mmCIF file of C-alpha atoms in Angstrom:
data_model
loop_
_atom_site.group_PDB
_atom_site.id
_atom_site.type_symbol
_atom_site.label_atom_id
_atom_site.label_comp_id
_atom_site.label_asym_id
_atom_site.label_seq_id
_atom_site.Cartn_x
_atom_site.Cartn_y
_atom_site.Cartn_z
ATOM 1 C CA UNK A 1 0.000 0.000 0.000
ATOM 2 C CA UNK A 2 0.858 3.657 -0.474
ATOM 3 C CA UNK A 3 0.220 6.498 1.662
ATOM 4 C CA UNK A 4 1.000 9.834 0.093
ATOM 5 C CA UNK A 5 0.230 13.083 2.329
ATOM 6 C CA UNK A 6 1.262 16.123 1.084
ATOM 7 C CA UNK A 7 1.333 19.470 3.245
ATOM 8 C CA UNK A 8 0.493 23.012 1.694
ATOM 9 C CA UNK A 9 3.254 25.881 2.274
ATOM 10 C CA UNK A 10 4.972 23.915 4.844
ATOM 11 C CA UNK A 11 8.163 25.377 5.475
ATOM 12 C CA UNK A 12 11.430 23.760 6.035
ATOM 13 C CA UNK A 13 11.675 24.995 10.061
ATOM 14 C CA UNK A 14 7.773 24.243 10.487
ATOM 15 C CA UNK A 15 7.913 21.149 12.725
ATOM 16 C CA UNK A 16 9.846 19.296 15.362
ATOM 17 C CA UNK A 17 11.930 17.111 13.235
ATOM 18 C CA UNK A 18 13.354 20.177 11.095
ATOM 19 C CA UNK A 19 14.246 22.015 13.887
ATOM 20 C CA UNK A 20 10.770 23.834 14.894
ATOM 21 C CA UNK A 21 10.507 24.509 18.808
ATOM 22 C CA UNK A 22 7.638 26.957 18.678
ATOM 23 C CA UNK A 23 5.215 24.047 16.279
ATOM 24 C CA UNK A 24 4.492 20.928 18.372
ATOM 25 C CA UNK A 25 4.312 18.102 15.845
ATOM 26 C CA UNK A 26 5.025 14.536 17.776
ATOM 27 C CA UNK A 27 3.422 12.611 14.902
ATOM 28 C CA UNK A 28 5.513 13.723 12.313
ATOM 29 C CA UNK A 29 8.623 13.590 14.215
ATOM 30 C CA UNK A 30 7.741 9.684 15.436
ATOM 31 C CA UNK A 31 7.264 9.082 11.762
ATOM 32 C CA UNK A 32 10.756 10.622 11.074
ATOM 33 C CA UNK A 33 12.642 8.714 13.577
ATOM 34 C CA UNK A 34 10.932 5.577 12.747
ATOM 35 C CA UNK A 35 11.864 6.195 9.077
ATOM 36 C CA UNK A 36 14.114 8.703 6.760
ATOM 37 C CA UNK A 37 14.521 12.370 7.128
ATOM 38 C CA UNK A 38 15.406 13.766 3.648
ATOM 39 C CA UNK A 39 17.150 16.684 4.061
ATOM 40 C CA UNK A 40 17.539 17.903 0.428
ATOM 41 C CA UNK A 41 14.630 16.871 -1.097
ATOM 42 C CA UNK A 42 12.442 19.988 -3.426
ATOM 43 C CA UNK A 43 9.233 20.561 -4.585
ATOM 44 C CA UNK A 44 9.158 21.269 -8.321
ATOM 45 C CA UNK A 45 7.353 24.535 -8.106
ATOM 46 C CA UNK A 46 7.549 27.518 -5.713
ATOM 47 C CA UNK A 47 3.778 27.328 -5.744
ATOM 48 C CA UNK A 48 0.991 25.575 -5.991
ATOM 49 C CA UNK A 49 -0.432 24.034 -9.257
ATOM 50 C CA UNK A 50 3.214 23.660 -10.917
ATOM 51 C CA UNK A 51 4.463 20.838 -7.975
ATOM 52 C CA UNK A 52 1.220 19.014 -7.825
ATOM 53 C CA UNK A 53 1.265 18.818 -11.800
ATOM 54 C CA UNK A 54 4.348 17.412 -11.482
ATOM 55 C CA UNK A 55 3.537 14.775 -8.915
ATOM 56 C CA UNK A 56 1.179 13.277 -11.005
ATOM 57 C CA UNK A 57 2.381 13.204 -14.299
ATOM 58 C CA UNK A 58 5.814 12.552 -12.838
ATOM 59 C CA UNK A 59 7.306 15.009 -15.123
ATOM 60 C CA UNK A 60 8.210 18.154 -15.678
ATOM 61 C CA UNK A 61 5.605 20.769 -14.876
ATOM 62 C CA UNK A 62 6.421 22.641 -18.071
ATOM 63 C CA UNK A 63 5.210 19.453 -19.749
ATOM 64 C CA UNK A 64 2.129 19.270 -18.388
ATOM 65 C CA UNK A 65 1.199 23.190 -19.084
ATOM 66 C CA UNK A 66 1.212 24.082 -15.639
ATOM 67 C CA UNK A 67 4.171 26.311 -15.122
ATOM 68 C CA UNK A 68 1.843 28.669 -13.083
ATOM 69 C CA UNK A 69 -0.834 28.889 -10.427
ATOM 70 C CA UNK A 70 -4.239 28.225 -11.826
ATOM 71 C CA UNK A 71 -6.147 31.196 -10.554
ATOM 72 C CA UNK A 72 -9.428 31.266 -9.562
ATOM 73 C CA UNK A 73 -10.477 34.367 -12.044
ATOM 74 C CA UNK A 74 -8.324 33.723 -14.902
ATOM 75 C CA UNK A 75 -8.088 29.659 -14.902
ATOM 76 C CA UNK A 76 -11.743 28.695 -14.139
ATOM 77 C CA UNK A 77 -11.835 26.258 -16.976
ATOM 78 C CA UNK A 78 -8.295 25.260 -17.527
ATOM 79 C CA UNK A 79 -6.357 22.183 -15.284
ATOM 80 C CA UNK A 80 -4.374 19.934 -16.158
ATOM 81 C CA UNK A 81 -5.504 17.835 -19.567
ATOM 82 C CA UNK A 82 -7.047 14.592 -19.477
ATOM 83 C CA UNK A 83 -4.542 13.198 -21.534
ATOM 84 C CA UNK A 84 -1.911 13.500 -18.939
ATOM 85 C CA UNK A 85 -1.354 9.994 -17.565
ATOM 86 C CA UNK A 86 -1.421 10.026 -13.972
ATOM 87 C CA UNK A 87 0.048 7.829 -11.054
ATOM 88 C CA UNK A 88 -4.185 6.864 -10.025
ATOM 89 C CA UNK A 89 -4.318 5.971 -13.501
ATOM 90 C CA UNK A 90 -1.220 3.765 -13.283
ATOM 91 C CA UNK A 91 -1.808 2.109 -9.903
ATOM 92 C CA UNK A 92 -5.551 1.094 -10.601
ATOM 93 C CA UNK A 93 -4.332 -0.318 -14.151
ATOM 94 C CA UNK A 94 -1.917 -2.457 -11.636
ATOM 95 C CA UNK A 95 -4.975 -3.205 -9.122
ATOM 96 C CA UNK A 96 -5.097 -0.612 -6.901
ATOM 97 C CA UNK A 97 -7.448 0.962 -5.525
ATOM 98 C CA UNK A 98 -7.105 4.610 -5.212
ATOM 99 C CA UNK A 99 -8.394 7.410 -3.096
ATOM 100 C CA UNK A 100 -7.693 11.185 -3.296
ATOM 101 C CA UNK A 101 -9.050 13.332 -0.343
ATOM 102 C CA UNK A 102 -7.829 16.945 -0.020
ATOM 103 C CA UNK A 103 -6.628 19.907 -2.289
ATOM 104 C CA UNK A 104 -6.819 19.450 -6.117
ATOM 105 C CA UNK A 105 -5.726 23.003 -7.713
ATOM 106 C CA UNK A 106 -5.323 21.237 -11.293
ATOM 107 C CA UNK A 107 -9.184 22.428 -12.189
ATOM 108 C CA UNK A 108 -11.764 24.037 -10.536
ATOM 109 C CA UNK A 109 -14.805 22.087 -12.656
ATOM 110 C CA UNK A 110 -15.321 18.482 -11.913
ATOM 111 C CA UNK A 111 -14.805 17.740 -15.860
ATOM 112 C CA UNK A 112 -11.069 18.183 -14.994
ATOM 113 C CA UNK A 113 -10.905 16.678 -11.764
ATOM 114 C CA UNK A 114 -9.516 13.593 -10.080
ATOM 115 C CA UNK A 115 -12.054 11.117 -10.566
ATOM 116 C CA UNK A 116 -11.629 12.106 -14.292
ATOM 117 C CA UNK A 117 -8.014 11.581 -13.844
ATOM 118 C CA UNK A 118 -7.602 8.277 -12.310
ATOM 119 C CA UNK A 119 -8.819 8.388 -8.551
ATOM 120 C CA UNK A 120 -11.912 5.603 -7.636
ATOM 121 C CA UNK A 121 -13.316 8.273 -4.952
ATOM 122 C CA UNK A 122 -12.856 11.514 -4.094
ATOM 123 C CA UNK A 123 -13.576 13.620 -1.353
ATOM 124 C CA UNK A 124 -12.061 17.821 -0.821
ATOM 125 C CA UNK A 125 -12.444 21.099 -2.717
ATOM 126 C CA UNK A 126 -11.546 21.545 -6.419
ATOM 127 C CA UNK A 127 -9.860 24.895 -5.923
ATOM 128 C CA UNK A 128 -6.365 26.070 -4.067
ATOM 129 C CA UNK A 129 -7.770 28.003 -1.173
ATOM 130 C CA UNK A 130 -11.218 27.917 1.068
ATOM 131 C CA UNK A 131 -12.738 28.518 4.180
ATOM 132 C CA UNK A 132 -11.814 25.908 6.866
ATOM 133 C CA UNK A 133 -15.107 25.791 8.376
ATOM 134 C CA UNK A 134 -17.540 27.439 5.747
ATOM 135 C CA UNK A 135 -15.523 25.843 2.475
ATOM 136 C CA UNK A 136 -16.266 28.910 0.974
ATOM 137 C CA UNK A 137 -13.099 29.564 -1.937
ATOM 138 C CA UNK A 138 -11.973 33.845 -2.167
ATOM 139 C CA UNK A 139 -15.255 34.556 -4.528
ATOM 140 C CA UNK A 140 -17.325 33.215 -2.071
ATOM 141 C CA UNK A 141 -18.433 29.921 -3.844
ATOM 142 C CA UNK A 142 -19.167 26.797 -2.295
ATOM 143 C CA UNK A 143 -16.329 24.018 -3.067
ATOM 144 C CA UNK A 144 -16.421 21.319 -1.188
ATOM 145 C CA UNK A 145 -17.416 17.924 -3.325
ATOM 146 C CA UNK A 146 -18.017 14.067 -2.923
ATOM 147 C CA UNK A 147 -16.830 12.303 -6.118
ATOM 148 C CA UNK A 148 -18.704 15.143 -8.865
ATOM 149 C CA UNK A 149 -21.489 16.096 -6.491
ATOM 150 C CA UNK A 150 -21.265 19.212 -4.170
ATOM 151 C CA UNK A 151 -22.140 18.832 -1.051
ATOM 152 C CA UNK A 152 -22.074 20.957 2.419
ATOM 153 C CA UNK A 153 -20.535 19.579 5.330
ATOM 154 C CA UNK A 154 -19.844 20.932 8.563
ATOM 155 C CA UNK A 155 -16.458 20.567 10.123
ATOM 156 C CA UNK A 156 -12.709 22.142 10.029
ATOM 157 C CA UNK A 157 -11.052 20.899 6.566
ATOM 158 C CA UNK A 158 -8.246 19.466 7.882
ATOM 159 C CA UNK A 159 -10.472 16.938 10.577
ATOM 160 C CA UNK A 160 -12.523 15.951 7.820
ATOM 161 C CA UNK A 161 -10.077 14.980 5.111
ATOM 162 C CA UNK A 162 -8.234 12.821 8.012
ATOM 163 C CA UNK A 163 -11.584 11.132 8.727
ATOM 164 C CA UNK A 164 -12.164 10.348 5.057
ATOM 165 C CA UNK A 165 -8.594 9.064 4.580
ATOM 166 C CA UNK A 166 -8.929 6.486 7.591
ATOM 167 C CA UNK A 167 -12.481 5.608 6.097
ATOM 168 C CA UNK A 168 -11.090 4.731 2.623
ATOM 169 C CA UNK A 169 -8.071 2.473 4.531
ATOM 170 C CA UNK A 170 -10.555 0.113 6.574
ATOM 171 C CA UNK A 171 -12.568 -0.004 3.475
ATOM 172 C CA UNK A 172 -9.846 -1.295 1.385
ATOM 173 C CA UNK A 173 -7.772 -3.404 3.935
ATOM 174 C CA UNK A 174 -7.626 -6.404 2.153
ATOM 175 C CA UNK A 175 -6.255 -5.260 -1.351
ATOM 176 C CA UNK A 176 -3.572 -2.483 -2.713
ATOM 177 C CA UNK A 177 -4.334 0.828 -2.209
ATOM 178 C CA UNK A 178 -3.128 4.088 -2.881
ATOM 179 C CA UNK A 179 -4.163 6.872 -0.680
ATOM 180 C CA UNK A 180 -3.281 10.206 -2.295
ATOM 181 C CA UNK A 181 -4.031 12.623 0.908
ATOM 182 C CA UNK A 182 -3.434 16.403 0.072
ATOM 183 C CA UNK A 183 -4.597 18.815 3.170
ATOM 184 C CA UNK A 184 -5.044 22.422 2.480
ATOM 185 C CA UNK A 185 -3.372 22.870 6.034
ATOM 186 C CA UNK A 186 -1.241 25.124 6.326
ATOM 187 C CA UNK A 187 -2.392 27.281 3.573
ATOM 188 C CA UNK A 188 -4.448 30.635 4.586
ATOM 189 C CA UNK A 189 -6.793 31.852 5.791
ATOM 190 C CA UNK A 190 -5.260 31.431 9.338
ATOM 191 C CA UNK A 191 -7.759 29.495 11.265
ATOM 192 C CA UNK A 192 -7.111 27.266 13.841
ATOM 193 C CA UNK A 193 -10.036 24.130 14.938
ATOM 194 C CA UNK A 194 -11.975 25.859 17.066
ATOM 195 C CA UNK A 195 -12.304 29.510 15.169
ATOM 196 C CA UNK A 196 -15.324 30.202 13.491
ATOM 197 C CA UNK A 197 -16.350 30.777 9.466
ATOM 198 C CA UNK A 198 -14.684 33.883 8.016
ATOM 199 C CA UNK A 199 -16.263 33.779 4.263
ATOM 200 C CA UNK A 200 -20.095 33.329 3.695
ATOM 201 C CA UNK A 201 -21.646 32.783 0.271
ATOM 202 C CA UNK A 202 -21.566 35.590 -2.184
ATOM 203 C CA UNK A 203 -18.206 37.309 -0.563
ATOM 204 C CA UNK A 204 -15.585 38.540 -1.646
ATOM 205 C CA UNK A 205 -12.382 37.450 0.123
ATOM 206 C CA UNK A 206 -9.109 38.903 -1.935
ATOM 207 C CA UNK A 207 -6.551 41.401 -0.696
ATOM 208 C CA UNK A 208 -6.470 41.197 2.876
ATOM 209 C CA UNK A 209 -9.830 39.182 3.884
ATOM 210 C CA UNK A 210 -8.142 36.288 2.142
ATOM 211 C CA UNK A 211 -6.006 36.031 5.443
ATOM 212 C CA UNK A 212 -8.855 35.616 7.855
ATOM 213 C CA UNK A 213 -9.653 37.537 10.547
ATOM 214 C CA UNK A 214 -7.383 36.219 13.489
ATOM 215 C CA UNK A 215 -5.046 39.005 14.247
ATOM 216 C CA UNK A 216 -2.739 36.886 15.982
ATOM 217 C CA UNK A 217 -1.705 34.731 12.246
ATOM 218 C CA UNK A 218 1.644 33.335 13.852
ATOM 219 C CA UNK A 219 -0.736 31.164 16.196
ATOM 220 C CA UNK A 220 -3.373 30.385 14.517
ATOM 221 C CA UNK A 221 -0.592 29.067 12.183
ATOM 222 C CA UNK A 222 0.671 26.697 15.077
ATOM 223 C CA UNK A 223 -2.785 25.725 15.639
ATOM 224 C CA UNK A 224 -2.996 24.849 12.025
ATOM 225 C CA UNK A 225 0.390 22.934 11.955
ATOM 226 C CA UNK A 226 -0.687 20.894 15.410
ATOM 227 C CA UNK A 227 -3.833 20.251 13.842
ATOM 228 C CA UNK A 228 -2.204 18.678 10.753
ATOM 229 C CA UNK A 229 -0.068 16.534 12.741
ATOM 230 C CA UNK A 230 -2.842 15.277 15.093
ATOM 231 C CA UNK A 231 -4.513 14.155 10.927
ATOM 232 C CA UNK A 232 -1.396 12.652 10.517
ATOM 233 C CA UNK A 233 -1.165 10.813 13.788
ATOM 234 C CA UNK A 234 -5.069 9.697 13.215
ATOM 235 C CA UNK A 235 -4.218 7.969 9.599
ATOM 236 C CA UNK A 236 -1.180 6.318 11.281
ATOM 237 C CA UNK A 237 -3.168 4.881 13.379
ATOM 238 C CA UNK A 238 -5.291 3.593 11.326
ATOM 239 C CA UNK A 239 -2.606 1.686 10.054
ATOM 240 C CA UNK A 240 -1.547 0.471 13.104
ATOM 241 C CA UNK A 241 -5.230 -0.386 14.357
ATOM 242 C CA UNK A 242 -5.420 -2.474 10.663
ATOM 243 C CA UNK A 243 -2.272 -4.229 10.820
ATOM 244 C CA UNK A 244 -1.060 -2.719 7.625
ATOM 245 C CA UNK A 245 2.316 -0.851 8.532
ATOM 246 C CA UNK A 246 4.339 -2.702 7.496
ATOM 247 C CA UNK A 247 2.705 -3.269 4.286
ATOM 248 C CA UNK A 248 2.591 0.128 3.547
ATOM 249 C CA UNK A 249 4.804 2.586 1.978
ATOM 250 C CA UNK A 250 4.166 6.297 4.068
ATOM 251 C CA UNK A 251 5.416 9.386 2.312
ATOM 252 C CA UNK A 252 5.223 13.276 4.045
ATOM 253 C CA UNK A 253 6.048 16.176 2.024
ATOM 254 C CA UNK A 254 5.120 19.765 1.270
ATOM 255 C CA UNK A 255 4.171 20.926 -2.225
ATOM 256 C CA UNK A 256 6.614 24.261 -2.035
ATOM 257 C CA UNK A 257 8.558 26.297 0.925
ATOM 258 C CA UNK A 258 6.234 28.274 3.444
ATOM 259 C CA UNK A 259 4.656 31.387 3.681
ATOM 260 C CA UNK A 260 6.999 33.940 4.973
ATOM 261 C CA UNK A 261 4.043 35.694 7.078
ATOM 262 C CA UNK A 262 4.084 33.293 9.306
ATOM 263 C CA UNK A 263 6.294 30.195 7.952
ATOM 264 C CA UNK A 264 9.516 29.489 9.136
ATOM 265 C CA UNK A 265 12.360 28.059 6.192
ATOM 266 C CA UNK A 266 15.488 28.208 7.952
ATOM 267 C CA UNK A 267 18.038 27.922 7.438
ATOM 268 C CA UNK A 268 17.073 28.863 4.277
ATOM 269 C CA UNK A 269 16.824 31.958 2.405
ATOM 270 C CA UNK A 270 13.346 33.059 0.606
ATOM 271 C CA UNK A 271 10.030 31.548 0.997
ATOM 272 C CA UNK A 272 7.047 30.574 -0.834
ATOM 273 C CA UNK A 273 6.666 31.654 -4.216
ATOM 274 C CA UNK A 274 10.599 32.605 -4.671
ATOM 275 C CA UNK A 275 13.187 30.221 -6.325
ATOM 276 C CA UNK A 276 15.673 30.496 -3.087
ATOM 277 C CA UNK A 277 15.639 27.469 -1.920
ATOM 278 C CA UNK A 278 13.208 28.254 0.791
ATOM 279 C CA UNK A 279 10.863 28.358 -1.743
ATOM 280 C CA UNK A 280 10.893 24.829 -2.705
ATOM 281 C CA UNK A 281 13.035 22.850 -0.549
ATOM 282 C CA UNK A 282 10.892 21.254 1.790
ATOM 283 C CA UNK A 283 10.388 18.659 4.568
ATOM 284 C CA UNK A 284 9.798 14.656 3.197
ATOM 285 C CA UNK A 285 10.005 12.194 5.484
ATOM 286 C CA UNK A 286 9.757 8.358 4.122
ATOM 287 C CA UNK A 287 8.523 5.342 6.352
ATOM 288 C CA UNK A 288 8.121 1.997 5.694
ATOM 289 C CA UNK A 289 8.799 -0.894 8.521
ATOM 290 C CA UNK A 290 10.975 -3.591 8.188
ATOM 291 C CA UNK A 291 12.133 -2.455 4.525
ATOM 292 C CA UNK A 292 13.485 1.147 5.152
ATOM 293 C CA UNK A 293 15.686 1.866 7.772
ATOM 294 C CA UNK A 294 14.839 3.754 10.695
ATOM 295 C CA UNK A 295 16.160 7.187 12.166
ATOM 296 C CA UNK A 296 18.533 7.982 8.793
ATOM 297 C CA UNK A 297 19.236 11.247 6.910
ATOM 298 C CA UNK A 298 19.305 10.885 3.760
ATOM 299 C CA UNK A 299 21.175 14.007 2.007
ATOM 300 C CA UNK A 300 20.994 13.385 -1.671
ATOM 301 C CA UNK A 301 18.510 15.669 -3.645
ATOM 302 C CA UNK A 302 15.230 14.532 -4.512
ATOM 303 C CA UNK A 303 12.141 16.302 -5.865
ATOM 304 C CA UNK A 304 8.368 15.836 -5.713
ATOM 305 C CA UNK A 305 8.078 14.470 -9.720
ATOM 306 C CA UNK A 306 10.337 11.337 -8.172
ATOM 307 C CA UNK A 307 7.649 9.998 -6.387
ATOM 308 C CA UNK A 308 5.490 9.034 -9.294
ATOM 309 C CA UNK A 309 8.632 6.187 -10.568
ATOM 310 C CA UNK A 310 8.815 5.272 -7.361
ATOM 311 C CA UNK A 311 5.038 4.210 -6.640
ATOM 312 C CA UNK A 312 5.182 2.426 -10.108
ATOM 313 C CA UNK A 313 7.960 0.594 -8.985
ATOM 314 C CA UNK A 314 6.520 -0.790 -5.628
ATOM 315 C CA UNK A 315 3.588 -1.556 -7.833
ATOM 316 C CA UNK A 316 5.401 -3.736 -10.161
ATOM 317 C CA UNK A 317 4.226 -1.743 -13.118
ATOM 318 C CA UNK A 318 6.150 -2.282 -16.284
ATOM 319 C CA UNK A 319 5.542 -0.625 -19.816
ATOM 320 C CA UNK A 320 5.704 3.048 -18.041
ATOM 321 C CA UNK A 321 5.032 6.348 -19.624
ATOM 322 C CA UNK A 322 8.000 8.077 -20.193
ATOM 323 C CA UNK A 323 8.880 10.049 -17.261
ATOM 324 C CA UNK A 324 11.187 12.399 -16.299
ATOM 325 C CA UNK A 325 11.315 11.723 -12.314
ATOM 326 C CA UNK A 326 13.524 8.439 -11.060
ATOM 327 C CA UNK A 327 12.739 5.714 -8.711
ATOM 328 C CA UNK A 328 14.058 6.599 -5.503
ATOM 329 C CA UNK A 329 13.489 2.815 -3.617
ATOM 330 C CA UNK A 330 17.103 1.902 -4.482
ATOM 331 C CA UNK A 331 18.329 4.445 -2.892
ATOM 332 C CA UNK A 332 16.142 4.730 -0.170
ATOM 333 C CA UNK A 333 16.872 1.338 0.668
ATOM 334 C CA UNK A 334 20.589 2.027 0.549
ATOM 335 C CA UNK A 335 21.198 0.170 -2.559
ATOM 336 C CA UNK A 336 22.550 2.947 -5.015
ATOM 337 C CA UNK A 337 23.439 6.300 -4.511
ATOM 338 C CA UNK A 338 21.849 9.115 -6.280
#
C-alpha cells in the first residue's frame, strides 16, 4: 500500500523534526525517527499548481502546461488535460485501488478533476484556497465535493479529510491501495479548529480578507500545523489499528517552501513563491517498517516528480510512460546512490 500526504506551504523549520521549537508536531517527528529524514529533497514549483502537476504526471511541470498557479479568475476552466497519464491511472491499471481526499488546484470544474483523472473516490475542494469551516473559496463559492457532487458539510477541513482518509483504509484493507491525501493545512486563511467561518456565500475574500480575521496569524498558524499533525497521527493509526504498517509505503512532504508571514524556512533563504531554496526545498520524510531503515538522513537531492517512478515501482508496473522523475526505492533502501 501507499500512503501519500502532502502538506500546503509547509516550510522547512515548520515542525519538530526540522528544527521547529515553537510548532508541536510529535506525529511527524515519530514518523521521522521511525523512518528517513530527507534533508535535500524539493518541490518542483515555488507554488501551488506547478508541484502538484508534477507529482502526477511525474514530469516536468512545463510538460504538463502548468508552469503557473491556476487562478481562480483567470483559470476557471483550464487544469491539467485529461490526456496527462497520472500515477491513479497507473496504480488502478496495476490493481489498486485509489483514493484522493484533499486539495486538487489542477481544475476548478469536476470535468477536470480527479475522478476524471484516475482516482476511484474523491472527497475535498476543487480549488487552491477555502474557508476551513464554511468551504467557501476567495469569490465566495461553495467548493467542497463528494466524487462530482457538491455537497455541504460541517467541520474544520483538515479533521474531515483525516476522517475520510482512515475511512477509505478500513474499506480497502484487504487489497492495494493508494491513498493520495493532500490537506489544504497550512495554507491561509489562518484558522485554527476551534475559530469560526470567516467567508459566507456571495463574498468577496481577496486582498487582505483572504487572510482571515485572526489578528494573531503566527498562532493560529501553530494551531494549524498541530492540527495537521494530530490528521497525521489519526491515519497512522489507522494503520496500526489495521495491521497494515508494514505493508505500507508512508510518504510526508510539502508541495513548495512556506509562507513567509508566518512560515519558518530556515536555514534557508526566501520563501514561498521565490526560487531560493526556501521556496521549494521542503520537509519529506519516508517510512516503511521492516524495509526502510529507521532514524537515517538521507542528504541526496530529490524532488516531488520522483515519487510518481517510485510508486510504479513498488507496484510492479512495467511498460511506463516516459517520465522524467527516477525511482528513488534503491536508494532509499541504501542500494545505489543518487
Amino acid at each position: 500500500n501507499i500512503v501519500l500526504i502532502l502538506a500546503d506551504d509547509l516550510g522547512y523549520g515548520d515542525i519538530g523534526c526540522y528544527g521547529s521549537t515553537v510548532n508541536r508536531t510529535p506525529q511527524l517527528d515519530s514518523l521521522a525517527r521511525r523512518g528517513i529524514r530527507f534533508t535535500d529533497f524539493h518541490s518542483n514549483g515555488a507554488m501551488c499548481s506547478p508541484t502538484r502537476a508534477a507529482l502526477l504526471t511525474g514530469r516536468y511541470q512545463q510538460r504538463c502546461g502548468i508552469e503557473e498557479v491556476l487562478s481562480e479568475k483567470e483559470d476557471w476552466n483550464t487544469g491539467l488535460a485529461l490526456e496527462q497519464v497520472t500515477f491513479a491511472e497507473i496504480l488502478r491499471g496495476a490493481g489498486y485501488s485509489t483514493g484522493m481526499f484533499g486539495k486538487w488546484h489542477l481544475g476548478y470544474t469536476p470535468a477536470l478533476g480527479p475522478v476524471r483523472q484516475g482516482f476511484d473516490r474523491y472527497h475535498g475542494f476543487l480549488g487552491g484556497c477555502l474557508d476551513y469551516q464554511s468551504h467557501m473559496n476567495r469569490s465566495g463559492r461553495p467548493d467542497w465535493w463528494d466524487q462530482e457532487r457538491q455537497v455541504q458539510e460541517k467541520g474544520y477541513t483538515t479533521e474531515l479529510l483525516a476522517g475520510f482518509a482512515v475511512r477509505f483504509i478500513e474499506e480497502n484493507r484487504t487489497r492495494p491501495f493508494c491513498l493520495y491525501l493532500p490537506f489544504q493545512a497550512v495554507h491561509f486563511p489562518f484558522q485554527g479548529p476551534r475559530d469560526k467561518a470567516d467567508r459566507m456565500l456571495g463574498g468577496d475574500y481577496w486582498s487582505d480578507a483572504k487572510y482571515g480575521s485572526r489578528a494573531d496569524r503566527r498562532v493560529a498558524f501553530t494551531e494549524m500545523v498541530e492540527a495537521l499533525d494530530a490528521a497525521v497521527g489519526r491515519v497512522l493509526a489507522a494503520l496500526r489499528r489495521l495491521e497494515l504498517e508494514r505493508n505500507t509505503l508512508v510518504f510526508f512532504t510539502s508541495d513548495n517552501g512556506g509562507f513567509s508571514m508566518v512560515s519558518s524556512n530556515r536555514p534557508l533563504r526566501g520563501a514561498k513563491g521565490q526560487l531560493w531554496e526556501g521556496g521549494h526545498r521542503v520537509p519529506a520524510i519516508a517510512c516503511w517498517p521492516e524495509h526502510l531503515a529507521a532514524g537515517v538522513e538521507k542528504q541526496g537531492t530529490a524532488l516531488t516528480m520522483d515519487l510518481f517512478p517510485t510508486m510504479a515501482a513498488l507496484a510492479g508496473v512495467r511498460g511506463m510512460p516516459k517520465l522524467d522523475g527516477i525511482n528513488l526505492m534503491p536508494w532509499m533502501e541504501g542500494r545505489s546512490e543518487l
